[in-house]
mmCIF file of C-alpha atoms in Angstrom:
data_model
loop_
_atom_site.group_PDB
_atom_site.id
_atom_site.type_symbol
_atom_site.label_atom_id
_atom_site.label_comp_id
_atom_site.label_asym_id
_atom_site.label_seq_id
_atom_site.Cartn_x
_atom_site.Cartn_y
_atom_site.Cartn_z
ATOM 1 C CA UNK A 22 0.000 0.000 0.000
ATOM 2 C CA UNK A 23 2.822 2.396 0.886
ATOM 3 C CA UNK A 24 4.557 1.687 -2.424
ATOM 4 C CA UNK A 25 1.300 2.348 -4.266
ATOM 5 C CA UNK A 26 0.910 5.751 -2.572
ATOM 6 C CA UNK A 27 4.512 6.652 -3.414
ATOM 7 C CA UNK A 28 3.813 5.911 -7.078
ATOM 8 C CA UNK A 29 0.644 8.043 -7.005
ATOM 9 C CA UNK A 30 2.473 10.975 -5.372
ATOM 10 C CA UNK A 31 5.248 10.653 -7.948
ATOM 11 C CA UNK A 32 2.757 10.754 -10.825
ATOM 12 C CA UNK A 33 1.035 13.766 -9.304
ATOM 13 C CA UNK A 34 4.404 15.471 -8.991
ATOM 14 C CA UNK A 35 5.171 14.835 -12.653
ATOM 15 C CA UNK A 36 1.798 16.266 -13.637
ATOM 16 C CA UNK A 37 2.201 19.390 -11.533
ATOM 17 C CA UNK A 38 5.759 20.126 -12.661
ATOM 18 C CA UNK A 39 4.613 20.137 -16.297
ATOM 19 C CA UNK A 40 1.939 22.772 -15.672
ATOM 20 C CA UNK A 41 2.339 26.459 -16.498
ATOM 21 C CA UNK A 42 0.389 29.653 -15.995
ATOM 22 C CA UNK A 43 0.429 32.211 -18.833
ATOM 23 C CA UNK A 44 -0.543 35.843 -18.991
ATOM 24 C CA UNK A 45 -3.391 36.233 -21.477
ATOM 25 C CA UNK A 46 -1.395 38.201 -24.075
ATOM 26 C CA UNK A 47 1.520 35.785 -23.868
ATOM 27 C CA UNK A 48 -0.772 32.796 -24.379
ATOM 28 C CA UNK A 49 -2.634 34.242 -27.361
ATOM 29 C CA UNK A 50 0.606 35.421 -28.980
ATOM 30 C CA UNK A 51 1.653 31.761 -29.052
ATOM 31 C CA UNK A 52 -1.533 30.132 -30.329
ATOM 32 C CA UNK A 53 -2.289 32.868 -32.902
ATOM 33 C CA UNK A 54 0.899 31.864 -34.751
ATOM 34 C CA UNK A 55 -0.789 28.630 -35.866
ATOM 35 C CA UNK A 56 -2.804 29.312 -39.025
ATOM 36 C CA UNK A 57 -5.296 27.350 -41.061
ATOM 37 C CA UNK A 58 -5.060 27.815 -44.815
ATOM 38 C CA UNK A 59 -7.912 28.899 -47.060
ATOM 39 C CA UNK A 60 -7.855 25.485 -48.754
ATOM 40 C CA UNK A 61 -8.136 23.618 -45.467
ATOM 41 C CA UNK A 62 -10.822 25.984 -44.156
ATOM 42 C CA UNK A 63 -12.991 25.357 -47.204
ATOM 43 C CA UNK A 64 -12.527 21.590 -46.934
ATOM 44 C CA UNK A 65 -13.531 21.668 -43.284
ATOM 45 C CA UNK A 66 -16.613 23.814 -43.866
ATOM 46 C CA UNK A 67 -17.641 21.416 -46.632
ATOM 47 C CA UNK A 68 -17.080 18.524 -44.210
ATOM 48 C CA UNK A 69 -19.066 20.171 -41.434
ATOM 49 C CA UNK A 70 -21.985 20.942 -43.743
ATOM 50 C CA UNK A 71 -22.018 17.348 -45.033
ATOM 51 C CA UNK A 72 -22.210 16.068 -41.461
ATOM 52 C CA UNK A 73 -24.777 18.644 -40.326
ATOM 53 C CA UNK A 74 -27.115 17.788 -43.205
ATOM 54 C CA UNK A 75 -27.852 14.625 -41.180
ATOM 55 C CA UNK A 76 -28.575 16.577 -37.997
ATOM 56 C CA UNK A 77 -31.980 15.423 -36.790
ATOM 57 C CA UNK A 78 -33.130 18.912 -35.704
ATOM 58 C CA UNK A 79 -31.845 20.705 -38.819
ATOM 59 C CA UNK A 80 -35.301 21.825 -39.997
ATOM 60 C CA UNK A 81 -36.823 22.300 -36.546
ATOM 61 C CA UNK A 82 -34.234 24.855 -35.411
ATOM 62 C CA UNK A 83 -35.072 27.041 -38.423
ATOM 63 C CA UNK A 84 -38.494 27.705 -36.919
ATOM 64 C CA UNK A 85 -38.604 26.210 -33.422
ATOM 65 C CA UNK A 86 -41.731 26.227 -31.237
ATOM 66 C CA UNK A 87 -41.385 28.963 -28.633
ATOM 67 C CA UNK A 88 -42.839 28.254 -25.163
ATOM 68 C CA UNK A 89 -41.865 31.851 -24.395
ATOM 69 C CA UNK A 90 -40.268 34.709 -26.314
ATOM 70 C CA UNK A 91 -36.856 33.823 -27.764
ATOM 71 C CA UNK A 92 -36.552 30.661 -25.677
ATOM 72 C CA UNK A 93 -34.968 28.792 -28.603
ATOM 73 C CA UNK A 94 -32.506 30.301 -31.046
ATOM 74 C CA UNK A 95 -33.624 30.454 -34.666
ATOM 75 C CA UNK A 96 -30.748 28.862 -36.591
ATOM 76 C CA UNK A 97 -30.132 28.160 -40.262
ATOM 77 C CA UNK A 98 -27.198 25.887 -39.538
ATOM 78 C CA UNK A 99 -25.960 25.211 -43.078
ATOM 79 C CA UNK A 100 -26.210 28.867 -44.109
ATOM 80 C CA UNK A 101 -24.395 30.002 -40.971
ATOM 81 C CA UNK A 102 -21.579 27.512 -41.562
ATOM 82 C CA UNK A 103 -21.313 28.780 -45.128
ATOM 83 C CA UNK A 104 -20.824 32.359 -43.890
ATOM 84 C CA UNK A 105 -17.719 31.508 -41.842
ATOM 85 C CA UNK A 106 -14.556 33.255 -42.994
ATOM 86 C CA UNK A 107 -12.420 30.713 -44.888
ATOM 87 C CA UNK A 108 -9.400 32.911 -45.610
ATOM 88 C CA UNK A 109 -5.989 31.972 -44.219
ATOM 89 C CA UNK A 110 -6.033 33.086 -40.581
ATOM 90 C CA UNK A 111 -5.319 31.835 -37.040
ATOM 91 C CA UNK A 112 -6.745 28.358 -36.462
ATOM 92 C CA UNK A 113 -8.086 29.464 -33.064
ATOM 93 C CA UNK A 114 -10.228 32.164 -34.715
ATOM 94 C CA UNK A 115 -11.612 29.674 -37.234
ATOM 95 C CA UNK A 116 -12.411 27.196 -34.454
ATOM 96 C CA UNK A 117 -14.096 29.935 -32.408
ATOM 97 C CA UNK A 118 -16.381 30.846 -35.325
ATOM 98 C CA UNK A 119 -17.359 27.208 -35.927
ATOM 99 C CA UNK A 120 -17.949 26.754 -32.195
ATOM 100 C CA UNK A 121 -20.310 29.727 -32.044
ATOM 101 C CA UNK A 122 -22.371 28.450 -34.982
ATOM 102 C CA UNK A 123 -22.692 24.915 -33.560
ATOM 103 C CA UNK A 124 -23.518 26.215 -30.075
ATOM 104 C CA UNK A 125 -26.376 28.338 -31.415
ATOM 105 C CA UNK A 126 -28.259 25.042 -31.836
ATOM 106 C CA UNK A 127 -28.428 24.815 -28.011
ATOM 107 C CA UNK A 128 -28.006 21.044 -28.155
ATOM 108 C CA UNK A 129 -25.852 19.605 -25.374
ATOM 109 C CA UNK A 130 -25.322 16.437 -27.436
ATOM 110 C CA UNK A 131 -24.157 18.209 -30.581
ATOM 111 C CA UNK A 132 -20.786 19.866 -30.339
ATOM 112 C CA UNK A 133 -17.463 20.615 -31.923
ATOM 113 C CA UNK A 134 -14.069 20.470 -30.269
ATOM 114 C CA UNK A 135 -10.412 20.682 -31.153
ATOM 115 C CA UNK A 136 -7.354 18.666 -30.264
ATOM 116 C CA UNK A 137 -4.312 20.410 -31.635
ATOM 117 C CA UNK A 138 -0.788 21.111 -30.397
ATOM 118 C CA UNK A 139 -0.194 24.860 -30.724
ATOM 119 C CA UNK A 140 3.445 24.570 -29.701
ATOM 120 C CA UNK A 141 5.020 25.136 -26.266
ATOM 121 C CA UNK A 142 3.091 22.072 -25.061
ATOM 122 C CA UNK A 143 -0.198 23.974 -25.491
ATOM 123 C CA UNK A 144 -3.354 22.032 -26.297
ATOM 124 C CA UNK A 145 -6.755 23.620 -25.721
ATOM 125 C CA UNK A 146 -7.988 20.383 -24.148
ATOM 126 C CA UNK A 147 -5.862 21.251 -21.112
ATOM 127 C CA UNK A 148 -6.029 25.075 -21.066
ATOM 128 C CA UNK A 149 -8.198 26.728 -18.416
ATOM 129 C CA UNK A 150 -8.924 30.446 -18.052
ATOM 130 C CA UNK A 151 -8.695 31.319 -14.374
ATOM 131 C CA UNK A 152 -9.806 34.438 -12.528
ATOM 132 C CA UNK A 153 -8.683 35.862 -9.166
ATOM 133 C CA UNK A 154 -12.320 36.364 -8.125
ATOM 134 C CA UNK A 155 -15.469 34.337 -7.708
ATOM 135 C CA UNK A 156 -18.863 36.040 -7.678
ATOM 136 C CA UNK A 157 -21.813 35.107 -5.503
ATOM 137 C CA UNK A 158 -25.262 36.550 -4.772
ATOM 138 C CA UNK A 159 -26.633 36.986 -1.266
ATOM 139 C CA UNK A 160 -30.236 35.907 -0.815
ATOM 140 C CA UNK A 161 -31.094 38.710 1.596
ATOM 141 C CA UNK A 162 -30.274 41.643 -0.696
ATOM 142 C CA UNK A 163 -29.873 40.024 -4.143
ATOM 143 C CA UNK A 164 -26.573 41.849 -4.564
ATOM 144 C CA UNK A 165 -23.417 40.520 -6.226
ATOM 145 C CA UNK A 166 -20.317 40.116 -4.076
ATOM 146 C CA UNK A 167 -16.769 39.138 -4.983
ATOM 147 C CA UNK A 168 -14.346 36.935 -3.071
ATOM 148 C CA UNK A 169 -10.868 35.605 -3.872
ATOM 149 C CA UNK A 170 -11.052 32.482 -6.014
ATOM 150 C CA UNK A 171 -9.165 29.242 -5.464
ATOM 151 C CA UNK A 172 -6.527 30.582 -7.863
ATOM 152 C CA UNK A 173 -5.932 33.854 -5.976
ATOM 153 C CA UNK A 174 -2.353 32.946 -4.998
ATOM 154 C CA UNK A 175 -1.374 33.028 -8.677
ATOM 155 C CA UNK A 176 -2.264 36.729 -8.978
ATOM 156 C CA UNK A 177 -0.892 40.063 -7.834
ATOM 157 C CA UNK A 178 -1.209 40.235 -4.009
ATOM 158 C CA UNK A 179 -2.236 43.912 -4.223
ATOM 159 C CA UNK A 180 -5.290 42.947 -6.299
ATOM 160 C CA UNK A 181 -6.208 40.188 -3.871
ATOM 161 C CA UNK A 182 -5.856 42.606 -0.927
ATOM 162 C CA UNK A 183 -8.468 44.934 -2.483
ATOM 163 C CA UNK A 184 -10.836 42.019 -3.138
ATOM 164 C CA UNK A 185 -10.466 40.736 0.427
ATOM 165 C CA UNK A 186 -10.926 44.225 1.893
ATOM 166 C CA UNK A 187 -14.251 44.558 0.044
ATOM 167 C CA UNK A 188 -15.514 41.017 0.471
ATOM 168 C CA UNK A 189 -18.516 42.278 2.476
ATOM 169 C CA UNK A 190 -19.287 45.161 0.121
ATOM 170 C CA UNK A 191 -21.561 44.720 -2.913
ATOM 171 C CA UNK A 192 -20.147 45.147 -6.379
ATOM 172 C CA UNK A 193 -21.738 48.200 -8.009
ATOM 173 C CA UNK A 194 -20.660 47.476 -11.583
ATOM 174 C CA UNK A 195 -18.526 45.134 -13.665
ATOM 175 C CA UNK A 196 -17.023 46.735 -16.760
ATOM 176 C CA UNK A 197 -19.649 49.455 -16.500
ATOM 177 C CA UNK A 198 -22.566 46.990 -16.461
ATOM 178 C CA UNK A 199 -24.934 46.148 -13.644
ATOM 179 C CA UNK A 200 -23.374 43.027 -12.048
ATOM 180 C CA UNK A 201 -26.445 40.794 -12.486
ATOM 181 C CA UNK A 202 -26.611 41.743 -16.176
ATOM 182 C CA UNK A 203 -22.886 41.159 -16.639
ATOM 183 C CA UNK A 204 -23.149 37.654 -15.206
ATOM 184 C CA UNK A 205 -26.318 36.911 -17.205
ATOM 185 C CA UNK A 206 -24.624 37.873 -20.482
ATOM 186 C CA UNK A 207 -21.233 36.341 -19.738
ATOM 187 C CA UNK A 208 -20.493 33.527 -22.184
ATOM 188 C CA UNK A 209 -23.543 34.545 -24.248
ATOM 189 C CA UNK A 210 -21.955 33.541 -27.562
ATOM 190 C CA UNK A 211 -21.188 29.980 -26.411
ATOM 191 C CA UNK A 212 -23.884 28.990 -23.944
ATOM 192 C CA UNK A 213 -26.328 26.194 -24.697
ATOM 193 C CA UNK A 214 -28.725 26.183 -21.770
ATOM 194 C CA UNK A 215 -32.061 27.764 -22.666
ATOM 195 C CA UNK A 216 -33.670 28.925 -19.413
ATOM 196 C CA UNK A 217 -32.552 32.425 -18.310
ATOM 197 C CA UNK A 218 -32.381 31.218 -14.704
ATOM 198 C CA UNK A 219 -30.225 28.266 -15.688
ATOM 199 C CA UNK A 220 -28.022 30.560 -17.785
ATOM 200 C CA UNK A 221 -27.407 32.830 -14.809
ATOM 201 C CA UNK A 222 -26.609 29.958 -12.446
ATOM 202 C CA UNK A 223 -24.316 28.352 -15.014
ATOM 203 C CA UNK A 224 -22.436 31.607 -15.671
ATOM 204 C CA UNK A 225 -22.097 32.375 -11.976
ATOM 205 C CA UNK A 226 -20.346 29.047 -11.463
ATOM 206 C CA UNK A 227 -18.404 29.274 -14.720
ATOM 207 C CA UNK A 228 -16.927 32.729 -14.339
ATOM 208 C CA UNK A 229 -13.928 31.902 -12.143
ATOM 209 C CA UNK A 230 -12.579 29.115 -14.392
ATOM 210 C CA UNK A 231 -13.511 27.629 -17.749
ATOM 211 C CA UNK A 232 -11.971 25.643 -20.574
ATOM 212 C CA UNK A 233 -10.857 27.534 -23.678
ATOM 213 C CA UNK A 234 -11.691 24.433 -25.682
ATOM 214 C CA UNK A 235 -15.330 24.749 -24.623
ATOM 215 C CA UNK A 236 -15.498 28.544 -24.405
ATOM 216 C CA UNK A 237 -12.957 30.061 -26.826
ATOM 217 C CA UNK A 238 -13.068 33.688 -25.754
ATOM 218 C CA UNK A 239 -10.881 36.251 -27.495
ATOM 219 C CA UNK A 240 -7.996 37.552 -25.424
ATOM 220 C CA UNK A 241 -9.455 41.064 -25.127
ATOM 221 C CA UNK A 242 -12.460 39.678 -23.234
ATOM 222 C CA UNK A 243 -10.201 38.246 -20.531
ATOM 223 C CA UNK A 244 -8.198 41.322 -19.507
ATOM 224 C CA UNK A 245 -8.804 44.672 -17.790
ATOM 225 C CA UNK A 246 -12.149 43.772 -16.258
ATOM 226 C CA UNK A 247 -13.080 46.634 -13.919
ATOM 227 C CA UNK A 248 -14.896 45.925 -10.657
ATOM 228 C CA UNK A 249 -16.376 48.945 -8.888
ATOM 229 C CA UNK A 250 -17.700 48.539 -5.351
ATOM 230 C CA UNK A 251 -20.382 50.510 -3.513
ATOM 231 C CA UNK A 252 -17.522 51.888 -1.402
ATOM 232 C CA UNK A 253 -16.097 53.470 -4.615
ATOM 233 C CA UNK A 254 -13.153 51.090 -4.462
ATOM 234 C CA UNK A 255 -12.052 49.954 -7.925
ATOM 235 C CA UNK A 256 -9.951 46.999 -8.985
ATOM 236 C CA UNK A 257 -8.931 45.856 -12.452
ATOM 237 C CA UNK A 258 -8.650 42.097 -12.886
ATOM 238 C CA UNK A 259 -7.429 39.936 -15.735
ATOM 239 C CA UNK A 260 -7.581 36.220 -16.270
ATOM 240 C CA UNK A 261 -4.565 33.963 -16.579
ATOM 241 C CA UNK A 262 -4.366 30.803 -18.676
ATOM 242 C CA UNK A 263 -3.553 27.660 -16.743
ATOM 243 C CA UNK A 264 -2.052 24.930 -18.918
ATOM 244 C CA UNK A 265 -2.271 21.559 -17.180
ATOM 245 C CA UNK A 266 -0.162 20.010 -19.974
ATOM 246 C CA UNK A 267 -0.609 16.912 -22.087
ATOM 247 C CA UNK A 268 0.961 14.561 -19.557
ATOM 248 C CA UNK A 269 -1.443 15.494 -16.781
ATOM 249 C CA UNK A 270 -2.400 12.477 -14.691
ATOM 250 C CA UNK A 271 -6.133 13.042 -15.054
ATOM 251 C CA UNK A 272 -6.636 12.906 -18.822
ATOM 252 C CA UNK A 273 -10.125 12.424 -20.153
ATOM 253 C CA UNK A 274 -9.945 9.406 -22.435
ATOM 254 C CA UNK A 275 -12.960 10.661 -24.347
ATOM 255 C CA UNK A 276 -10.639 13.082 -26.123
ATOM 256 C CA UNK A 277 -8.007 10.504 -27.126
ATOM 257 C CA UNK A 278 -9.342 10.271 -30.671
ATOM 258 C CA UNK A 279 -7.831 7.785 -33.147
ATOM 259 C CA UNK A 280 -5.930 9.334 -36.051
ATOM 260 C CA UNK A 281 -7.867 7.859 -38.974
ATOM 261 C CA UNK A 282 -7.285 10.636 -41.440
ATOM 262 C CA UNK A 283 -3.795 11.885 -42.166
ATOM 263 C CA UNK A 284 -4.409 15.497 -43.167
ATOM 264 C CA UNK A 285 -3.326 18.856 -41.869
ATOM 265 C CA UNK A 286 -6.736 19.231 -40.201
ATOM 266 C CA UNK A 287 -6.907 15.886 -38.403
ATOM 267 C CA UNK A 288 -7.357 17.517 -35.004
ATOM 268 C CA UNK A 289 -10.623 19.360 -35.645
ATOM 269 C CA UNK A 290 -13.590 17.241 -34.734
ATOM 270 C CA UNK A 291 -17.361 17.471 -34.787
ATOM 271 C CA UNK A 292 -19.067 15.394 -32.124
ATOM 272 C CA UNK A 293 -22.496 13.962 -32.723
ATOM 273 C CA UNK A 294 -24.185 12.192 -29.810
ATOM 274 C CA UNK A 295 -21.567 9.886 -28.317
ATOM 275 C CA UNK A 296 -19.525 9.416 -31.495
ATOM 276 C CA UNK A 297 -16.545 11.621 -32.410
ATOM 277 C CA UNK A 298 -16.152 12.207 -36.140
ATOM 278 C CA UNK A 299 -12.764 13.109 -37.498
ATOM 279 C CA UNK A 300 -12.741 15.208 -40.659
ATOM 280 C CA UNK A 301 -15.256 13.788 -43.059
ATOM 281 C CA UNK A 302 -13.769 14.964 -46.369
ATOM 282 C CA UNK A 303 -14.447 14.157 -49.992
ATOM 283 C CA UNK A 304 -14.371 10.464 -50.763
ATOM 284 C CA UNK A 305 -11.727 10.825 -53.466
ATOM 285 C CA UNK A 306 -9.311 12.688 -51.204
ATOM 286 C CA UNK A 307 -6.093 10.666 -51.383
ATOM 287 C CA UNK A 308 -5.459 11.233 -47.681
ATOM 288 C CA UNK A 309 -8.865 9.985 -46.592
ATOM 289 C CA UNK A 310 -9.366 6.623 -44.968
ATOM 290 C CA UNK A 311 -12.931 5.460 -44.497
ATOM 291 C CA UNK A 312 -14.267 5.770 -40.998
ATOM 292 C CA UNK A 313 -14.903 2.161 -39.986
ATOM 293 C CA UNK A 314 -16.721 2.832 -36.741
ATOM 294 C CA UNK A 315 -20.255 3.883 -35.981
ATOM 295 C CA UNK A 316 -20.457 5.952 -39.160
ATOM 296 C CA UNK A 317 -19.347 4.938 -42.628
ATOM 297 C CA UNK A 318 -18.877 6.715 -45.944
ATOM 298 C CA UNK A 319 -20.836 5.189 -48.799
ATOM 299 C CA UNK A 320 -21.198 6.640 -52.293
ATOM 300 C CA UNK A 321 -19.695 9.890 -51.043
ATOM 301 C CA UNK A 322 -22.276 10.187 -48.269
ATOM 302 C CA UNK A 323 -22.032 9.793 -44.528
ATOM 303 C CA UNK A 324 -24.475 7.398 -42.865
ATOM 304 C CA UNK A 325 -24.853 5.314 -39.739
ATOM 305 C CA UNK A 326 -23.710 1.736 -39.780
ATOM 306 C CA UNK A 327 -26.523 -0.791 -39.876
ATOM 307 C CA UNK A 328 -26.013 -4.212 -38.337
ATOM 308 C CA UNK A 329 -28.082 -6.711 -40.338
ATOM 309 C CA UNK A 330 -26.950 -9.707 -38.306
ATOM 310 C CA UNK A 331 -29.253 -9.135 -35.344
#
């Protein structure tokens, strides 16, 4: 038992020593150097549209039933994918645009993700945006308060001192907005939950740390966030990017996708319910190998496998 614990502690040590915390500008300067070409962008959009043509709610989301005003987004998925900028540009920006289109469908079982090494041991699967503050709402006055987050020790002590000194004082505004509105609209471009109450609760819990793979904010949204208290105290906060590194002990095996297709885009993936799909491209692409899993390519079309031996 003692030997087993020693091994566990050693593995944890290896995981922790490979981790790094970046300033926002430093992090985005690194990942923005990785571009996707116009040719690859067009191939991927064509792939995405071919897959999404089989999306079961494709027609419904164009004119969804509304139990209340604007409860469901109205989405023309194929048209929106076709409007995405396909010029040569940073891969992160392309991924962000695809992510926003897919997320407009508000379907928790329909998603897109990315697994790509951006250099410097950076992979969005393991990159978390962290904040020095966590917000909470008191039941008695329905006001927003701020407290140091679990990551506070990684930030400027002077900033943390101001947050701690005002922990009992309501926040008057966040970036010039009423705090409840700021929290409600945080993550607006990526959220999937439909109920306004659920959106608020989700964002309140999300604000202090979130995955850039799931919520690919632009760098400007993560810096110079001004908190003004009812005491007139003001503090400017910025996120940091915590990279837990590829050799982290607690990897999620769901994202260890097989490399079936040897192309320059083989790390951009659309996920349908349960099954990851890696770059469905044209059938005659010399680099394409047929996906021999739960989906197959037949006559240039994507379809589910059918087991006739039941």
